Short mmCIF file of C-alpha atoms in Angstrom, two decimals:
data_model
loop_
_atom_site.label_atom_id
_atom_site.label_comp_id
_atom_site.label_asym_id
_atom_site.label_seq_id
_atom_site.Cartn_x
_atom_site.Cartn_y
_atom_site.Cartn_z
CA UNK A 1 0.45 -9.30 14.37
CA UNK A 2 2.02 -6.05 12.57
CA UNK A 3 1.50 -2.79 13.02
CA UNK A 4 3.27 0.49 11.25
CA UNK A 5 3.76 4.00 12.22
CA UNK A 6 3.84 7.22 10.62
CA UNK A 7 6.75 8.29 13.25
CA UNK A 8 7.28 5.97 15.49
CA UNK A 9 8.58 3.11 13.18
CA UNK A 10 6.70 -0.45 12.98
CA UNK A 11 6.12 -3.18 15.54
CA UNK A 12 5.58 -7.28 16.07
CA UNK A 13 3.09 -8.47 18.91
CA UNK A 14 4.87 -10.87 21.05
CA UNK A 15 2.39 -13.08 22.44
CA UNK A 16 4.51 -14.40 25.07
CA UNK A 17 5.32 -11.11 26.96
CA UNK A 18 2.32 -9.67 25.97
CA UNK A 19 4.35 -6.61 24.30
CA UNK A 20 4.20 -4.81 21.32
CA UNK A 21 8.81 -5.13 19.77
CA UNK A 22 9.87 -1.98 17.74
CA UNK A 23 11.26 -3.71 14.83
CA UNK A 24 13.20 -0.91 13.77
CA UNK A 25 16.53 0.29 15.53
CA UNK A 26 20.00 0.39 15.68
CA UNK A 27 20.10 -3.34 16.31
CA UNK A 28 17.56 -5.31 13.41
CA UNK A 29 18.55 -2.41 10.94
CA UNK A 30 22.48 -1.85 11.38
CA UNK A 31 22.56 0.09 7.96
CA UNK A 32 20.03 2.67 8.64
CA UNK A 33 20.14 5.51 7.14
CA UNK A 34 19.40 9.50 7.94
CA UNK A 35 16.54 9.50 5.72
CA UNK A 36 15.03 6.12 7.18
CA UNK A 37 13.78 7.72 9.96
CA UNK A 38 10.54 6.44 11.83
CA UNK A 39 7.80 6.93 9.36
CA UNK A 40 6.25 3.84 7.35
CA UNK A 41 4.48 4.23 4.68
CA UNK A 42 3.17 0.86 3.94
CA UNK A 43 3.71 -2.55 5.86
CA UNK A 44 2.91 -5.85 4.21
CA UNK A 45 2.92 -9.77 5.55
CA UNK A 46 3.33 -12.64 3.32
CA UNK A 47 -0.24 -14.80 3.32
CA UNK A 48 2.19 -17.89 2.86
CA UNK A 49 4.58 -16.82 5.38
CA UNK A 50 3.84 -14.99 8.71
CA UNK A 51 7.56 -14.21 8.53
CA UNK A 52 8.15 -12.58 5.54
CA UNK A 53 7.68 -8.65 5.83
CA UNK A 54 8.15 -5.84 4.01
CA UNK A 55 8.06 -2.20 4.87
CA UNK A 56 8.45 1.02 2.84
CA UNK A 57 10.37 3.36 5.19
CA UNK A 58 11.28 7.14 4.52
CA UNK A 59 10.48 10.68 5.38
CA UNK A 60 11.34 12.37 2.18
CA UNK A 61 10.48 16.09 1.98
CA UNK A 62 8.11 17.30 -1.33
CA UNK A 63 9.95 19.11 -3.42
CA UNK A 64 9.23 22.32 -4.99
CA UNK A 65 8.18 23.60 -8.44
CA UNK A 66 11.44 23.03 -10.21
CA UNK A 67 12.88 21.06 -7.80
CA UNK A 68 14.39 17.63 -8.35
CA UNK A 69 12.47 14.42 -6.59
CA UNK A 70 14.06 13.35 -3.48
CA UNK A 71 14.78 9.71 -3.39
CA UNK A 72 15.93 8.01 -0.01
CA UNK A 73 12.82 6.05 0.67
CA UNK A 74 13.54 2.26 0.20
CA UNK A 75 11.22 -0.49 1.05
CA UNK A 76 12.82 -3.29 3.48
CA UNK A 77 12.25 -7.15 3.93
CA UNK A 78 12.65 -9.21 6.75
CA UNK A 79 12.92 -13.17 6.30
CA UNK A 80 12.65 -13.62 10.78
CA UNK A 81 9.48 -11.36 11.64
CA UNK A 82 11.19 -7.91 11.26
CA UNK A 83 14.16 -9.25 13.61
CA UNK A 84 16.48 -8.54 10.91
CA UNK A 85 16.21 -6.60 7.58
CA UNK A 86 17.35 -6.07 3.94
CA UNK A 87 17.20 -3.90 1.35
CA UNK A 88 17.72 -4.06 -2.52
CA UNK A 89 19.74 -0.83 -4.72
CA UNK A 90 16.20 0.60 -5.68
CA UNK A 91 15.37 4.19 -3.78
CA UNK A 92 11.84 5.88 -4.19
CA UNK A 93 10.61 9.16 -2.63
CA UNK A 94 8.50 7.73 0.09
CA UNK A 95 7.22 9.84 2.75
CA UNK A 96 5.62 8.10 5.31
CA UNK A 97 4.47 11.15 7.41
CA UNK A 98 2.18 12.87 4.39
CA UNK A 99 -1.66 13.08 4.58
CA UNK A 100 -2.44 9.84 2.76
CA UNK A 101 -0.46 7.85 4.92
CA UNK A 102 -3.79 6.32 6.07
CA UNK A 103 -6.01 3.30 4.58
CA UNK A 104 -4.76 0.37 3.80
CA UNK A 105 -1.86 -0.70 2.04
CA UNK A 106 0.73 0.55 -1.11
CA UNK A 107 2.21 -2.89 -0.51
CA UNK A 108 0.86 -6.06 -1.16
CA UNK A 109 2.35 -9.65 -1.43
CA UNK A 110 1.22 -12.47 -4.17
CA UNK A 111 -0.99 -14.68 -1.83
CA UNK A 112 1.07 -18.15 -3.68
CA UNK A 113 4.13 -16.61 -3.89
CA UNK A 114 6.33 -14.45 -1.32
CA UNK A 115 8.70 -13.23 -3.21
CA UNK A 116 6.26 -11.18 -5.37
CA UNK A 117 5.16 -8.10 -4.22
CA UNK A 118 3.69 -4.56 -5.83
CA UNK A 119 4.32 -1.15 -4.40
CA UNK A 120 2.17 1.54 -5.33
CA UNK A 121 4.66 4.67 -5.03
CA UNK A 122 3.02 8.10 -4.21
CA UNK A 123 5.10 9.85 -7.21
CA UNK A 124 6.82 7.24 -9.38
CA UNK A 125 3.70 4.72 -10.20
CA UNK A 126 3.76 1.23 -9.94
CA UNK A 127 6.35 -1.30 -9.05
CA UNK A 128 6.90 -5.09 -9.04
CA UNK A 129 9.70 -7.28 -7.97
CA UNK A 130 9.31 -11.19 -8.34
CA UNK A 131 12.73 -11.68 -5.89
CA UNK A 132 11.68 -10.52 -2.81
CA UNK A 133 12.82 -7.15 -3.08
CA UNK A 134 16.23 -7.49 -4.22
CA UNK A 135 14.88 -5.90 -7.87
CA UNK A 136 12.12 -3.83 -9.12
CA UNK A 137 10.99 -2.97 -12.23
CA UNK A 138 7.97 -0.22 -12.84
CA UNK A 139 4.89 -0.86 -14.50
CA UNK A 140 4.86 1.51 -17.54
CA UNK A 141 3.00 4.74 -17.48
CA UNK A 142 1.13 4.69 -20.65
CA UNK A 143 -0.68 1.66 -18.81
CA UNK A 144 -0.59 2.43 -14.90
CA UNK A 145 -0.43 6.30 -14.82
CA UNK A 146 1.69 8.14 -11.72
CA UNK A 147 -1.92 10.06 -10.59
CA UNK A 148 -0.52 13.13 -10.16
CA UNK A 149 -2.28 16.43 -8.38
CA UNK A 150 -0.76 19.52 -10.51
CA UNK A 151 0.59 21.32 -7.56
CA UNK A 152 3.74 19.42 -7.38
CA UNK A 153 4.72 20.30 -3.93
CA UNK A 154 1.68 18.89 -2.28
CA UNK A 155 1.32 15.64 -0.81
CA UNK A 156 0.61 12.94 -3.37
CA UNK A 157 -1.62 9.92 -3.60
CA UNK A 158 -0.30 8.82 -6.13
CA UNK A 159 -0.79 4.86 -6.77
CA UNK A 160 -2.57 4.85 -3.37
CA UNK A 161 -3.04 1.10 -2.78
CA UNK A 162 -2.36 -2.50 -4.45
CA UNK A 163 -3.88 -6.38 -3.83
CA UNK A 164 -3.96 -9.13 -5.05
CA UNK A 165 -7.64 -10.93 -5.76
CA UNK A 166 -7.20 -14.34 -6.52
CA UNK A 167 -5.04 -14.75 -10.06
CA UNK A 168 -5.37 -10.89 -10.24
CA UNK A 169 -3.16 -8.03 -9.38
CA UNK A 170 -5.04 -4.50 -8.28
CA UNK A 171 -3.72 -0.78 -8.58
CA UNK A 172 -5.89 2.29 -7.62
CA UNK A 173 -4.23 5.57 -9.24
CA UNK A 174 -5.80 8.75 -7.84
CA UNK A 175 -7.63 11.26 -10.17
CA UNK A 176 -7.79 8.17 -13.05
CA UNK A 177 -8.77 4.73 -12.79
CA UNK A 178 -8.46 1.40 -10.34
CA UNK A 179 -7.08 -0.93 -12.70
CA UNK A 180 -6.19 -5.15 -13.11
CA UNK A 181 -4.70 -7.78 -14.46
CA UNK A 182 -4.86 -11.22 -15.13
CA UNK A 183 -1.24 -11.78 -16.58
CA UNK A 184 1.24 -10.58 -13.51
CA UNK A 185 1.18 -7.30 -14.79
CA UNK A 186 2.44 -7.34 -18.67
CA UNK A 187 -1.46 -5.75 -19.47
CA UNK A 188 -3.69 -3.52 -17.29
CA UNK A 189 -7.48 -3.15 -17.94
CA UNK A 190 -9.81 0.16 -16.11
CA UNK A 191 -12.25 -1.56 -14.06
CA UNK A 192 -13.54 1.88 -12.77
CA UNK A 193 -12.85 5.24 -13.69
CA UNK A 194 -11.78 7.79 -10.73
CA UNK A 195 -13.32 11.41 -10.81
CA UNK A 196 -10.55 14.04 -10.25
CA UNK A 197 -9.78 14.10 -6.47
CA UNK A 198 -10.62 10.85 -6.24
CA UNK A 199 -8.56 8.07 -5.03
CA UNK A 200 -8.53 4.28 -3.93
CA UNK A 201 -7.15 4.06 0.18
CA UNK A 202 -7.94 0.82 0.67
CA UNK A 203 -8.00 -2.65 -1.16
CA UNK A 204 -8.41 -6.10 -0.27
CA UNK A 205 -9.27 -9.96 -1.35
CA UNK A 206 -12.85 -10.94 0.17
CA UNK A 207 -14.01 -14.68 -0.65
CA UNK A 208 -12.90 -14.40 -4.71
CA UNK A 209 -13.94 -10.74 -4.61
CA UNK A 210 -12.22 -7.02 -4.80
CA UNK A 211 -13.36 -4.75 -1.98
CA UNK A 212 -11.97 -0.77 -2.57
CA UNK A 213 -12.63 2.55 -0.88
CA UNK A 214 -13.21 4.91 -2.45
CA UNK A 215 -12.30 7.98 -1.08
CA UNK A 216 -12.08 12.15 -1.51
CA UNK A 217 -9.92 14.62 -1.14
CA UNK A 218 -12.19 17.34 -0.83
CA UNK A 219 -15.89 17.31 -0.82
CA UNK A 220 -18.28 14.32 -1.67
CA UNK A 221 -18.93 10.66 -0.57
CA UNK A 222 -16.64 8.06 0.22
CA UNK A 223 -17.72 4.63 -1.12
CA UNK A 224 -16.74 0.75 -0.36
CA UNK A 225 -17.39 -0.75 -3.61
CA UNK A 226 -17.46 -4.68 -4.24
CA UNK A 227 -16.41 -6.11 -7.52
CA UNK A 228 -16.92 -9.37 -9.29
CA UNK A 229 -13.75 -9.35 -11.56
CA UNK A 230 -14.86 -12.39 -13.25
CA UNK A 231 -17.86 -10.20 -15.08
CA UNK A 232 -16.50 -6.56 -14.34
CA UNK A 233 -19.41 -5.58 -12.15
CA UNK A 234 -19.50 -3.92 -9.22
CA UNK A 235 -21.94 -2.65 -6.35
CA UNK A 236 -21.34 -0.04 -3.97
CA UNK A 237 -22.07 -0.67 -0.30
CA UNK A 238 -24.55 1.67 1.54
CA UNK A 239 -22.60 3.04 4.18
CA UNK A 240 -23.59 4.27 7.88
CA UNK A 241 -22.09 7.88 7.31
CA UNK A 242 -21.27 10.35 4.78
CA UNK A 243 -17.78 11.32 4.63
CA UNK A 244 -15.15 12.18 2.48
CA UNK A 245 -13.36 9.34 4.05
CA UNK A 246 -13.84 5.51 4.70
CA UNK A 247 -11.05 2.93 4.93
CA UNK A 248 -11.94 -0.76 6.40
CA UNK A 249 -10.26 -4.21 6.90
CA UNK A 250 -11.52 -7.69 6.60
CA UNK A 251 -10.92 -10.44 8.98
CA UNK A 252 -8.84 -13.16 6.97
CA UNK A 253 -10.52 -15.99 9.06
CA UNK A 254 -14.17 -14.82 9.07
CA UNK A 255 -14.60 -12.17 5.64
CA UNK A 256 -18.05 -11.99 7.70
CA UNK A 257 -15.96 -10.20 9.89
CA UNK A 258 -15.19 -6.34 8.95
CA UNK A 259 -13.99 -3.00 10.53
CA UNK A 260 -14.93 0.39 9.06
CA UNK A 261 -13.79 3.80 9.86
CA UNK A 262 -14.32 7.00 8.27
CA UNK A 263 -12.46 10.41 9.15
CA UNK A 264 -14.24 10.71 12.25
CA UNK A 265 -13.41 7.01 13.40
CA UNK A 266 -16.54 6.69 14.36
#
C-alpha cells in the first residue's frame, strides 16, 4: 500500500512492523533537490508490478502575468517499492501543494506494460514515456489541449487526471473535453465535452468500463459518470449529495467495492 502527501512526502505500508516508511529522504533520494520538497502531486503503482512506482514531486510557485513558467518538478520511479529512486532529464512545473491536488491520479501506468505511463501536467498538457520514465514526449495540443483558466497565476487543473481502460488511454482536460484513444496515443477522440469550470479529478478502470468525476470549481453538481467506450455512451450515477465536489476509488479485487467522498468527506 501507497500513500502521497501534499507536504509531507509519500509513504509504503510495511506489513511486518505495522508502520507506515517515508519513502522520501536524504537516504532513498540522495540527489534531491531544493525544489523537491515534500509535496506530491500524483503517485502511481504498476498493476503488473507492486514494485514499480512513480511519483511527481515539486512545489513550484505560479508565476505571474508575464512571468516565465517555473520548471523543477520532475516525476521519479522506483524499481524496489520507493526504497530507491530515479529520475529522467525532463522537468515540469508541478506543484504538489495547489488546490487540485486532490482526486485521484495525473499518473497512471499501462495495466500490460510498466514502463508506460501518462502524466497529466497541470500547465504543460499531456505526457507519455514508453521507458519507464527515462523519456517523455507530449501529446500535441491541437489534440489534447493544456485546459487553461485565463488568470495565469492561479492554480491550474490543467490535464487533471489519466487511466488506462482496457486497450484505451484516458485524459480529462479542465474547461474542454475528457478524451481517448485506442492507438497509444497517436489520435485522441472527445468522449464528453467539459463546461467551463469544469474538470475531471478522478478516473479509473471498473470491469471493462471508464468511471470519471466530474467535478466544479465553483458552483453546480459534481457527477460520477460511467462510460461504455466500446459504444461511446455514458450514464451518470445518482449521487447521495450535491456538491461541487466528488472524488471516489474502486476496490481492484471487488469493483463491487467503492469509496466516495465529496468536499465535505462525508
Amino acid at each position: 500500500i501507497y500513500a502521497r502527501t501534499d507536504v509531507g512526502g509519500a509513504y509504503r505500508w510495511e506489513p511486518e512492523t505495522t508502520q507506515w516508511r517515508q519513502m522520501i529522504d536524504a537516504e532513498s533520494m540522495p540527489d534531491a533537490q531544493p525544489g523537491d520538497a515534500l509535496s506530491v502531486d500524483s503517485i502511481a503503482v504498476a498493476p503488473t508490478d507492486g514494485q514499480r512506482l512513480y511519483i511527481a514531486l515539486g512545489s513550484d510557485s505560479n508565476p505571474g502575468a508575464t512571468d516565465p513558467l517555473q520548471r523543477d518538478g520532475r516525476i521519479m520511479v522506483s524499481d524496489d517499492g520507493g526504497r530507491t529512486w530515479h529520475t529522467g532529464a525532463q522537468r515540469w512545473f508541478i506543484s504538489g501543494n495547489q488546490r487540485f491536488r486532490v482526486g485521484s491520479e495525473r499518473l497512471s501506468v499501462d495495466p500490460n506494460d510498466p514502463d508506460h505511463v501518462l502524466f497529466g501536467s497541470s500547465r504543460e498538457g499531456l505526457w507519455q514515456s514508453f521507458d519507464a520514465g527515462t523519456t517523455w514526449t507530449q501529446t500535441p495540443i491541437e489534440q489534447v489541449p493544456l485546459g487553461q483558466f485565463a488568470d495565469r497565476s492561479s492554480d491550474q487543473v490543467g490535464v487533471g487526471t489519466t487511466a488506462f481502460v482496457d486497450d484505451e488511454l484516458i485524459a480529462g482536460v479542465a474547461g474542454v473535453a475528457v478524451f481517448a484513444s485506442v492507438d497509444d496515443g497517436v489520435t485522441w477522440r472527445r468522449i464528453r465535452d467539459l463546461e467551463p469550470g469544469e474538470y475531471a479529478a478522478g478516473a479509473v478502470e471498473v470491469g471493462g468500463q471508464l468511471w470519471i468525476a466530474l467535478d466544479r470549481v465553483e458552483g453546480g453538481d459534481a457527477v460520477v459518470a460511467i462510460y461504455d467506450l466500446a459504444d461511446d455512451t455514458s450514464t451518470d450515477l445518482s449521487l447521495p449529495f450535491s456538491s461541487g465536489f466528488a472524488t471516489f476509488a474502486v476496490d481492484p479485487a471487488d469493483p463491487q467495492h467503492m469509496a466516495l467522498a465529496d468536499e465535505a468527506v462525508r
